[in-house]
Amino acid sequence: FTMVFISCAAENEVKEDELKSGEILKHEAASPADEKKKVLKKQESAAEKDTVYLREIEEDIDESTAYINEIEGLCLLQRKNTAEKWENAELYLPLYEGDRISTKDNSIAEIVFDDSTIIVLEPQSDITIKNLVRGDENRTIISLISGKLMAIVKKLKKSDEFAVATKMALAAVKGTEFAVEVSDRHYVGVFGGEVEVAGYDSAGKPAGRISVKPNYETYISEKMREPAKTRRLSRRMLERRDNIGKYRSRIERIRSLKTGGDLQKYRMERMLRRMDEYSEIKKDRKRYDSLSDIEKMRIDSLLSRKSSYEKRYDRLRRLETLKKGSEENEEEKEASPFRRHR
């Protein structure tokens, strides 16, 4: 992780160059509001200069194309070219091309992409981020190895591509809401927009394709590699469609926070809430002892950083206060009769 530090040390000294040749005496008499602004400005400058604010995960999220936005239960991550080495996944962990993500029993993982696309992995699901290309033409291909996923894909440019691949099918979209399920058959259900589903035989050769419209689904089986004729959504697909609204709302909230400049604070608060939850679990010895070793490792690892996060959050709040004070001072100055009649 990239680490950057920021200090909130207050520093109110007058710069040496302002004292040279009596230059400070030549300044126009400063009003109390001007003096307040100077103090706030110097405090902000000192905070930025000393740099003691650790942003390890934040910077990586801002620079990455995808990250984990939510986890319920146990989710594991295997980085590209790391053989069989699995690690605990946690909130805001950046994801890259070649990464593999796996959810366990009663677990869900939510992944957000830079174009506001979101995919949700249901329990006992396993995916690999096959392609994650950004440039003049964006290309995202998710390989669903097993299990089930839902996706909300924003409307793409004509040259862009988003697809979910299984060993028997490829579901390509241009902006839609849909679900893919891998079991004895491979199902694709569409909730909004349109999805083109292509089947492939055991040799990987095309075996027909079909366009699936909203509120319909199709499937492919080992015996019949060509997509079946579309039919109305099954009960299990309807349940997914009814749940997809909360994920749509979550994406809108993230967009709004990002636009308003409050996303970093929101992420920090969520991490601290999760740490509080883990603290309660650890206090309950019976509950903690019943967890698997890998679950205990995840809890202990996150709690070891709690003090650091609390300090970072406190510094973030201080910087917010300084910024707010500076803005209020500017408003006071603009409204000052002295300024209006100058």
mmCIF file of C-alpha atoms in Angstrom:
data_model
loop_
_atom_site.group_PDB
_atom_site.id
_atom_site.type_symbol
_atom_site.label_atom_id
_atom_site.label_comp_id
_atom_site.label_asym_id
_atom_site.label_seq_id
_atom_site.Cartn_x
_atom_site.Cartn_y
_atom_site.Cartn_z
ATOM 1 C CA PHE A 1 0.000 0.000 0.000
ATOM 2 C CA THR A 2 1.021 3.567 -0.638
ATOM 3 C CA MET A 3 1.442 5.496 2.580
ATOM 4 C CA VAL A 4 1.283 9.265 2.950
ATOM 5 C CA PHE A 5 1.384 11.139 6.265
ATOM 6 C CA ILE A 6 -0.098 14.550 7.293
ATOM 7 C CA SER A 7 0.353 16.456 10.543
ATOM 8 C CA CYS A 8 -2.104 18.886 12.051
ATOM 9 C CA ALA A 9 0.572 20.843 13.880
ATOM 10 C CA ALA A 10 -0.482 24.472 14.387
ATOM 11 C CA GLU A 11 2.063 27.048 13.282
ATOM 12 C CA ASN A 12 1.370 30.767 13.587
ATOM 13 C CA GLU A 13 4.790 32.341 13.102
ATOM 14 C CA VAL A 14 5.228 35.170 10.585
ATOM 15 C CA LYS A 15 7.406 34.146 7.637
ATOM 16 C CA GLU A 16 10.933 35.561 7.615
ATOM 17 C CA ASP A 17 10.560 37.030 4.130
ATOM 18 C CA GLU A 18 7.646 39.134 5.388
ATOM 19 C CA LEU A 19 9.969 40.770 7.918
ATOM 20 C CA LYS A 20 12.733 41.646 5.456
ATOM 21 C CA SER A 21 13.258 45.378 4.855
ATOM 22 C CA GLY A 22 10.241 46.143 7.018
ATOM 23 C CA GLU A 23 7.888 44.807 4.328
ATOM 24 C CA ILE A 24 5.327 43.762 6.873
ATOM 25 C CA LEU A 25 4.959 47.407 7.892
ATOM 26 C CA LYS A 26 3.959 48.248 4.342
ATOM 27 C CA HIS A 27 0.963 45.916 4.454
ATOM 28 C CA GLU A 28 -2.447 47.483 4.681
ATOM 29 C CA ALA A 29 -3.784 47.448 8.224
ATOM 30 C CA ALA A 30 -5.377 44.035 8.647
ATOM 31 C CA SER A 31 -8.886 43.629 10.012
ATOM 32 C CA PRO A 32 -9.600 40.960 12.685
ATOM 33 C CA ALA A 33 -11.197 38.844 9.959
ATOM 34 C CA ASP A 34 -8.019 39.083 7.869
ATOM 35 C CA GLU A 35 -5.897 38.037 10.843
ATOM 36 C CA LYS A 36 -8.188 35.070 11.491
ATOM 37 C CA LYS A 37 -7.905 34.037 7.869
ATOM 38 C CA LYS A 38 -4.094 34.239 8.048
ATOM 39 C CA VAL A 39 -3.993 31.985 11.099
ATOM 40 C CA LEU A 40 -6.284 29.416 9.483
ATOM 41 C CA LYS A 41 -4.287 29.534 6.259
ATOM 42 C CA LYS A 42 -1.023 28.894 8.101
ATOM 43 C CA GLN A 43 -2.568 26.035 10.072
ATOM 44 C CA GLU A 44 -3.821 24.412 6.859
ATOM 45 C CA SER A 45 -0.448 24.912 5.202
ATOM 46 C CA ALA A 46 1.379 23.359 8.146
ATOM 47 C CA ALA A 47 -0.989 20.382 8.148
ATOM 48 C CA GLU A 48 -0.362 19.756 4.456
ATOM 49 C CA LYS A 49 3.398 20.343 4.718
ATOM 50 C CA ASP A 50 4.103 17.985 7.632
ATOM 51 C CA THR A 51 2.008 15.205 6.090
ATOM 52 C CA VAL A 52 1.179 12.766 8.848
ATOM 53 C CA TYR A 53 -2.166 11.515 7.575
ATOM 54 C CA LEU A 54 -1.990 7.883 6.538
ATOM 55 C CA ARG A 55 -4.107 7.184 3.442
ATOM 56 C CA GLU A 56 -2.962 3.663 2.608
ATOM 57 C CA ILE A 57 -6.230 2.253 1.306
ATOM 58 C CA GLU A 58 -7.751 5.531 0.118
ATOM 59 C CA GLU A 59 -5.031 6.264 -2.438
ATOM 60 C CA ASP A 60 -5.110 2.735 -3.814
ATOM 61 C CA ILE A 61 -8.902 2.912 -4.201
ATOM 62 C CA ASP A 62 -8.681 6.209 -6.057
ATOM 63 C CA GLU A 63 -6.100 4.766 -8.443
ATOM 64 C CA SER A 64 -7.624 1.294 -8.874
ATOM 65 C CA THR A 65 -10.343 0.322 -11.325
ATOM 66 C CA ALA A 66 -12.285 -1.847 -8.869
ATOM 67 C CA TYR A 67 -12.540 -2.371 -5.116
ATOM 68 C CA ILE A 68 -14.540 -4.275 -2.509
ATOM 69 C CA ASN A 69 -17.320 -2.030 -1.250
ATOM 70 C CA GLU A 70 -19.112 -4.423 1.110
ATOM 71 C CA ILE A 71 -18.591 -7.802 2.742
ATOM 72 C CA GLU A 72 -20.954 -9.894 4.819
ATOM 73 C CA GLY A 73 -19.464 -13.033 6.302
ATOM 74 C CA LEU A 74 -16.215 -14.490 4.980
ATOM 75 C CA CYS A 75 -14.689 -13.515 1.646
ATOM 76 C CA LEU A 76 -11.257 -14.618 0.401
ATOM 77 C CA LEU A 77 -8.963 -13.069 -2.187
ATOM 78 C CA GLN A 78 -6.245 -14.631 -4.312
ATOM 79 C CA ARG A 79 -3.973 -12.205 -6.145
ATOM 80 C CA LYS A 80 -2.780 -12.920 -9.665
ATOM 81 C CA ASN A 81 0.276 -15.203 -9.851
ATOM 82 C CA THR A 82 0.168 -16.140 -6.161
ATOM 83 C CA ALA A 83 -0.541 -19.859 -6.712
ATOM 84 C CA GLU A 84 -2.904 -21.116 -4.006
ATOM 85 C CA LYS A 85 -2.226 -18.322 -1.517
ATOM 86 C CA TRP A 86 -5.542 -16.953 -0.227
ATOM 87 C CA GLU A 87 -5.948 -13.921 2.021
ATOM 88 C CA ASN A 88 -8.827 -12.336 3.888
ATOM 89 C CA ALA A 89 -10.678 -9.712 1.887
ATOM 90 C CA GLU A 90 -11.839 -6.568 3.666
ATOM 91 C CA LEU A 91 -13.674 -3.321 2.942
ATOM 92 C CA TYR A 92 -12.104 -1.045 0.302
ATOM 93 C CA LEU A 93 -9.454 -3.518 -0.787
ATOM 94 C CA PRO A 94 -8.440 -2.592 -4.381
ATOM 95 C CA LEU A 95 -8.888 -5.281 -7.044
ATOM 96 C CA TYR A 96 -6.967 -5.816 -10.261
ATOM 97 C CA GLU A 97 -7.002 -7.909 -13.414
ATOM 98 C CA GLY A 98 -6.305 -11.546 -12.603
ATOM 99 C CA ASP A 99 -7.575 -11.390 -9.006
ATOM 100 C CA ARG A 100 -9.841 -14.185 -7.791
ATOM 101 C CA ILE A 101 -12.567 -13.606 -5.190
ATOM 102 C CA SER A 102 -14.448 -16.322 -3.322
ATOM 103 C CA THR A 103 -17.374 -16.079 -0.883
ATOM 104 C CA LYS A 104 -18.110 -18.758 1.710
ATOM 105 C CA ASP A 105 -21.332 -19.977 3.375
ATOM 106 C CA ASN A 106 -23.779 -17.183 4.237
ATOM 107 C CA SER A 107 -21.380 -14.614 2.782
ATOM 108 C CA ILE A 108 -21.811 -11.824 0.235
ATOM 109 C CA ALA A 109 -19.264 -9.573 -1.476
ATOM 110 C CA GLU A 110 -20.002 -6.365 -3.360
ATOM 111 C CA ILE A 111 -17.520 -5.039 -5.931
ATOM 112 C CA VAL A 112 -17.657 -1.511 -7.372
ATOM 113 C CA PHE A 113 -15.909 -0.465 -10.594
ATOM 114 C CA ASP A 114 -14.674 2.971 -11.636
ATOM 115 C CA ASP A 115 -17.555 3.387 -14.109
ATOM 116 C CA SER A 116 -20.114 2.846 -11.294
ATOM 117 C CA THR A 117 -20.805 -0.734 -12.334
ATOM 118 C CA ILE A 118 -21.489 -2.984 -9.361
ATOM 119 C CA ILE A 119 -21.484 -6.775 -9.051
ATOM 120 C CA VAL A 120 -22.720 -8.754 -6.050
ATOM 121 C CA LEU A 121 -21.396 -12.238 -5.301
ATOM 122 C CA GLU A 122 -23.840 -14.477 -3.491
ATOM 123 C CA PRO A 123 -22.791 -17.182 -0.977
ATOM 124 C CA GLN A 124 -20.509 -19.966 -2.226
ATOM 125 C CA SER A 125 -19.493 -18.056 -5.349
ATOM 126 C CA ASP A 126 -16.124 -17.848 -7.059
ATOM 127 C CA ILE A 127 -15.017 -15.378 -9.744
ATOM 128 C CA THR A 128 -11.878 -14.232 -11.520
ATOM 129 C CA ILE A 129 -11.474 -10.739 -12.974
ATOM 130 C CA LYS A 130 -10.415 -11.966 -16.397
ATOM 131 C CA ASN A 131 -10.036 -8.606 -18.139
ATOM 132 C CA LEU A 132 -9.958 -5.096 -16.677
ATOM 133 C CA VAL A 133 -8.773 -2.786 -19.424
ATOM 134 C CA ARG A 134 -9.163 0.998 -19.382
ATOM 135 C CA GLY A 135 -8.364 3.428 -22.198
ATOM 136 C CA ASP A 136 -10.121 4.576 -25.350
ATOM 137 C CA GLU A 137 -12.029 1.297 -25.160
ATOM 138 C CA ASN A 138 -12.942 -0.117 -21.744
ATOM 139 C CA ARG A 139 -13.194 -3.878 -21.367
ATOM 140 C CA THR A 140 -14.367 -5.776 -18.282
ATOM 141 C CA ILE A 141 -14.831 -9.544 -18.339
ATOM 142 C CA ILE A 142 -15.734 -11.488 -15.200
ATOM 143 C CA SER A 143 -15.276 -15.253 -15.187
ATOM 144 C CA LEU A 144 -17.899 -16.898 -12.964
ATOM 145 C CA ILE A 145 -16.327 -20.200 -11.917
ATOM 146 C CA SER A 146 -19.156 -21.253 -9.628
ATOM 147 C CA GLY A 147 -22.092 -19.784 -7.749
ATOM 148 C CA LYS A 148 -24.221 -16.750 -8.551
ATOM 149 C CA LEU A 149 -23.754 -13.039 -9.174
ATOM 150 C CA MET A 150 -25.896 -10.002 -9.875
ATOM 151 C CA ALA A 151 -24.702 -6.992 -11.857
ATOM 152 C CA ILE A 152 -25.826 -3.413 -12.389
ATOM 153 C CA VAL A 153 -23.976 -2.080 -15.411
ATOM 154 C CA LYS A 154 -24.229 1.574 -16.369
ATOM 155 C CA LYS A 155 -24.892 2.399 -20.017
ATOM 156 C CA LEU A 156 -21.665 1.800 -21.915
ATOM 157 C CA LYS A 157 -20.158 3.538 -24.899
ATOM 158 C CA LYS A 158 -20.451 1.686 -28.196
ATOM 159 C CA SER A 159 -16.786 0.695 -28.049
ATOM 160 C CA ASP A 160 -16.899 -0.518 -24.421
ATOM 161 C CA GLU A 161 -17.547 -4.079 -23.288
ATOM 162 C CA PHE A 162 -18.793 -5.722 -20.105
ATOM 163 C CA ALA A 163 -19.402 -9.472 -19.974
ATOM 164 C CA VAL A 164 -19.764 -12.378 -17.580
ATOM 165 C CA ALA A 165 -18.299 -15.654 -18.820
ATOM 166 C CA THR A 166 -18.892 -19.200 -17.614
ATOM 167 C CA LYS A 167 -17.421 -22.366 -19.107
ATOM 168 C CA MET A 168 -20.555 -22.730 -21.267
ATOM 169 C CA ALA A 169 -21.779 -19.186 -21.899
ATOM 170 C CA LEU A 170 -20.899 -15.530 -22.368
ATOM 171 C CA ALA A 171 -23.389 -12.828 -21.319
ATOM 172 C CA ALA A 172 -22.485 -9.500 -22.945
ATOM 173 C CA VAL A 173 -24.211 -6.229 -22.020
ATOM 174 C CA LYS A 174 -24.251 -2.539 -22.903
ATOM 175 C CA GLY A 175 -25.936 -1.276 -19.766
ATOM 176 C CA THR A 176 -28.401 -3.359 -17.804
ATOM 177 C CA GLU A 177 -29.291 -5.214 -14.608
ATOM 178 C CA PHE A 178 -28.999 -8.979 -14.688
ATOM 179 C CA ALA A 179 -27.978 -12.136 -12.820
ATOM 180 C CA VAL A 180 -25.949 -15.205 -13.767
ATOM 181 C CA GLU A 181 -26.117 -18.549 -11.979
ATOM 182 C CA VAL A 182 -23.814 -21.539 -12.426
ATOM 183 C CA SER A 183 -25.243 -24.865 -11.243
ATOM 184 C CA ASP A 184 -26.204 -27.958 -13.251
ATOM 185 C CA ARG A 185 -27.359 -25.407 -15.813
ATOM 186 C CA HIS A 186 -26.005 -21.923 -16.445
ATOM 187 C CA TYR A 187 -28.810 -19.345 -16.107
ATOM 188 C CA VAL A 188 -28.957 -15.711 -17.200
ATOM 189 C CA GLY A 189 -31.871 -13.555 -16.014
ATOM 190 C CA VAL A 190 -32.390 -9.944 -17.119
ATOM 191 C CA PHE A 191 -34.049 -7.275 -14.952
ATOM 192 C CA GLY A 192 -33.455 -4.205 -17.109
ATOM 193 C CA GLY A 193 -31.878 -3.443 -20.472
ATOM 194 C CA GLU A 194 -30.891 -6.310 -22.746
ATOM 195 C CA VAL A 195 -28.273 -9.077 -22.607
ATOM 196 C CA GLU A 196 -26.867 -11.102 -25.483
ATOM 197 C CA VAL A 197 -26.138 -14.665 -24.403
ATOM 198 C CA ALA A 198 -23.846 -16.885 -26.470
ATOM 199 C CA GLY A 199 -23.353 -20.604 -25.912
ATOM 200 C CA TYR A 200 -20.099 -22.516 -26.430
ATOM 201 C CA ASP A 201 -19.500 -26.216 -26.941
ATOM 202 C CA SER A 202 -16.906 -28.293 -25.079
ATOM 203 C CA ALA A 203 -14.257 -27.249 -27.617
ATOM 204 C CA GLY A 204 -14.986 -23.571 -27.031
ATOM 205 C CA LYS A 205 -16.683 -23.054 -30.379
ATOM 206 C CA PRO A 206 -19.831 -20.870 -30.673
ATOM 207 C CA ALA A 207 -23.062 -22.850 -30.296
ATOM 208 C CA GLY A 208 -25.685 -20.198 -30.964
ATOM 209 C CA ARG A 209 -26.758 -16.959 -29.325
ATOM 210 C CA ILE A 210 -29.932 -15.268 -28.158
ATOM 211 C CA SER A 211 -30.986 -11.800 -26.978
ATOM 212 C CA VAL A 212 -32.695 -11.723 -23.574
ATOM 213 C CA LYS A 213 -35.060 -8.849 -22.766
ATOM 214 C CA PRO A 214 -36.160 -7.513 -19.352
ATOM 215 C CA ASN A 215 -38.053 -9.942 -17.073
ATOM 216 C CA TYR A 216 -36.939 -12.964 -19.074
ATOM 217 C CA GLU A 217 -34.255 -15.595 -18.631
ATOM 218 C CA THR A 218 -32.485 -18.324 -20.576
ATOM 219 C CA TYR A 219 -30.213 -21.218 -19.707
ATOM 220 C CA ILE A 220 -27.532 -23.470 -21.170
ATOM 221 C CA SER A 221 -26.865 -27.065 -20.139
ATOM 222 C CA GLU A 222 -24.137 -29.641 -20.718
ATOM 223 C CA LYS A 223 -26.383 -31.490 -23.158
ATOM 224 C CA MET A 224 -27.735 -28.374 -24.891
ATOM 225 C CA ARG A 225 -25.003 -25.781 -25.340
ATOM 226 C CA GLU A 226 -27.211 -23.490 -27.408
ATOM 227 C CA PRO A 227 -29.161 -20.973 -25.263
ATOM 228 C CA ALA A 228 -32.718 -22.145 -24.583
ATOM 229 C CA LYS A 229 -35.719 -20.152 -25.720
ATOM 230 C CA THR A 230 -36.362 -17.296 -23.298
ATOM 231 C CA ARG A 231 -39.020 -17.632 -20.615
ATOM 232 C CA ARG A 232 -40.407 -15.429 -17.850
ATOM 233 C CA LEU A 233 -38.191 -14.999 -14.786
ATOM 234 C CA SER A 234 -38.278 -17.868 -12.303
ATOM 235 C CA ARG A 235 -39.073 -17.274 -8.630
ATOM 236 C CA ARG A 236 -35.404 -17.205 -7.598
ATOM 237 C CA MET A 237 -34.623 -14.663 -10.332
ATOM 238 C CA LEU A 238 -37.597 -12.535 -9.263
ATOM 239 C CA GLU A 239 -36.228 -12.494 -5.702
ATOM 240 C CA ARG A 240 -32.914 -11.163 -7.009
ATOM 241 C CA ARG A 241 -34.689 -8.533 -9.087
ATOM 242 C CA ASP A 242 -36.605 -7.352 -6.007
ATOM 243 C CA ASN A 243 -33.341 -7.008 -4.038
ATOM 244 C CA ILE A 244 -31.368 -5.153 -6.677
ATOM 245 C CA GLY A 245 -32.883 -1.775 -5.784
ATOM 246 C CA LYS A 246 -30.762 -1.422 -2.629
ATOM 247 C CA TYR A 247 -27.575 -1.842 -4.651
ATOM 248 C CA ARG A 248 -28.746 0.747 -7.156
ATOM 249 C CA SER A 249 -29.346 3.169 -4.262
ATOM 250 C CA ARG A 250 -25.894 2.430 -2.860
ATOM 251 C CA ILE A 251 -24.225 3.353 -6.143
ATOM 252 C CA GLU A 252 -26.151 6.629 -6.266
ATOM 253 C CA ARG A 253 -25.013 7.414 -2.712
ATOM 254 C CA ILE A 254 -21.367 6.761 -3.597
ATOM 255 C CA ARG A 255 -21.650 9.068 -6.618
ATOM 256 C CA SER A 256 -23.229 11.778 -4.464
ATOM 257 C CA LEU A 257 -20.559 11.507 -1.742
ATOM 258 C CA LYS A 258 -17.799 11.624 -4.330
ATOM 259 C CA THR A 259 -19.277 14.738 -5.943
ATOM 260 C CA GLY A 260 -19.659 16.442 -2.553
ATOM 261 C CA GLY A 261 -16.127 15.583 -1.438
ATOM 262 C CA ASP A 262 -17.352 13.484 1.509
ATOM 263 C CA LEU A 263 -16.422 10.002 0.258
ATOM 264 C CA GLN A 264 -13.196 9.697 2.270
ATOM 265 C CA LYS A 265 -14.949 10.557 5.536
ATOM 266 C CA TYR A 266 -17.768 8.116 4.734
ATOM 267 C CA ARG A 267 -15.282 5.293 4.127
ATOM 268 C CA MET A 268 -13.407 6.017 7.353
ATOM 269 C CA GLU A 269 -16.638 6.003 9.372
ATOM 270 C CA ARG A 270 -17.686 2.682 7.851
ATOM 271 C CA MET A 271 -14.317 1.130 8.682
ATOM 272 C CA LEU A 272 -14.522 2.347 12.283
ATOM 273 C CA ARG A 273 -18.050 0.962 12.641
ATOM 274 C CA ARG A 274 -16.811 -2.400 11.378
ATOM 275 C CA MET A 275 -13.962 -2.315 13.886
ATOM 276 C CA ASP A 276 -16.458 -1.616 16.678
ATOM 277 C CA GLU A 277 -18.477 -4.647 15.550
ATOM 278 C CA TYR A 278 -15.342 -6.803 15.607
ATOM 279 C CA SER A 279 -14.465 -5.500 19.082
ATOM 280 C CA GLU A 280 -17.851 -6.687 20.361
ATOM 281 C CA ILE A 281 -17.325 -10.099 18.764
ATOM 282 C CA LYS A 282 -13.924 -10.460 20.421
ATOM 283 C CA LYS A 283 -15.352 -9.510 23.826
ATOM 284 C CA ASP A 284 -17.805 -12.399 23.498
ATOM 285 C CA ARG A 285 -15.284 -15.214 24.063
ATOM 286 C CA LYS A 286 -17.748 -17.977 23.286
ATOM 287 C CA ARG A 287 -18.633 -16.413 19.965
ATOM 288 C CA TYR A 288 -15.024 -15.575 19.116
ATOM 289 C CA ASP A 289 -13.758 -19.070 19.972
ATOM 290 C CA SER A 290 -16.401 -20.604 17.699
ATOM 291 C CA LEU A 291 -14.958 -18.821 14.655
ATOM 292 C CA SER A 292 -12.570 -20.429 12.199
ATOM 293 C CA ASP A 293 -8.868 -19.559 12.369
ATOM 294 C CA ILE A 294 -9.110 -17.478 9.199
ATOM 295 C CA GLU A 295 -12.059 -15.492 10.605
ATOM 296 C CA LYS A 296 -10.146 -14.829 13.820
ATOM 297 C CA MET A 297 -7.163 -13.711 11.777
ATOM 298 C CA ARG A 298 -9.310 -11.210 9.872
ATOM 299 C CA ILE A 299 -10.768 -9.751 13.080
ATOM 300 C CA ASP A 300 -7.392 -9.531 14.830
ATOM 301 C CA SER A 301 -5.742 -7.969 11.783
ATOM 302 C CA LEU A 302 -8.342 -5.225 11.466
ATOM 303 C CA LEU A 303 -8.462 -4.494 15.196
ATOM 304 C CA SER A 304 -4.678 -4.091 15.268
ATOM 305 C CA ARG A 305 -5.193 -1.015 13.079
ATOM 306 C CA LYS A 306 -8.070 0.489 15.057
ATOM 307 C CA SER A 307 -5.955 3.005 16.983
ATOM 308 C CA SER A 308 -4.324 4.172 13.756
ATOM 309 C CA TYR A 309 -7.699 4.625 12.056
ATOM 310 C CA GLU A 310 -9.098 6.557 15.016
ATOM 311 C CA LYS A 311 -6.130 8.944 14.889
ATOM 312 C CA ARG A 312 -6.505 9.374 11.132
ATOM 313 C CA TYR A 313 -10.209 10.040 11.461
ATOM 314 C CA ASP A 314 -9.504 12.628 14.172
ATOM 315 C CA ARG A 315 -6.987 14.372 11.882
ATOM 316 C CA LEU A 316 -9.468 14.310 9.028
ATOM 317 C CA ARG A 317 -12.065 15.989 11.237
ATOM 318 C CA ARG A 318 -9.533 18.650 12.271
ATOM 319 C CA LEU A 319 -8.718 19.424 8.655
ATOM 320 C CA GLU A 320 -12.446 19.676 7.922
ATOM 321 C CA THR A 321 -12.829 22.154 10.794
ATOM 322 C CA LEU A 322 -9.919 24.243 9.505
ATOM 323 C CA LYS A 323 -11.350 24.266 6.001
ATOM 324 C CA LYS A 324 -14.812 25.206 7.240
ATOM 325 C CA GLY A 325 -13.374 28.016 9.362
ATOM 326 C CA SER A 326 -11.432 29.347 6.382
ATOM 327 C CA GLU A 327 -14.549 29.326 4.192
ATOM 328 C CA GLU A 328 -16.628 31.081 6.865
ATOM 329 C CA ASN A 329 -13.923 33.695 7.262
ATOM 330 C CA GLU A 330 -13.950 34.338 3.526
ATOM 331 C CA GLU A 331 -17.725 34.809 3.618
ATOM 332 C CA GLU A 332 -17.372 37.271 6.520
ATOM 333 C CA LYS A 333 -14.775 39.216 4.601
ATOM 334 C CA GLU A 334 -16.972 39.383 1.499
ATOM 335 C CA ALA A 335 -19.844 40.711 3.618
ATOM 336 C CA SER A 336 -17.685 43.237 5.516
ATOM 337 C CA PRO A 337 -18.798 46.922 5.123
ATOM 338 C CA PHE A 338 -15.099 47.865 5.089
ATOM 339 C CA ARG A 339 -14.613 45.675 2.001
ATOM 340 C CA ARG A 340 -17.770 46.928 0.276
ATOM 341 C CA HIS A 341 -16.776 50.596 0.660
ATOM 342 C CA ARG A 342 -13.059 50.169 0.020
#
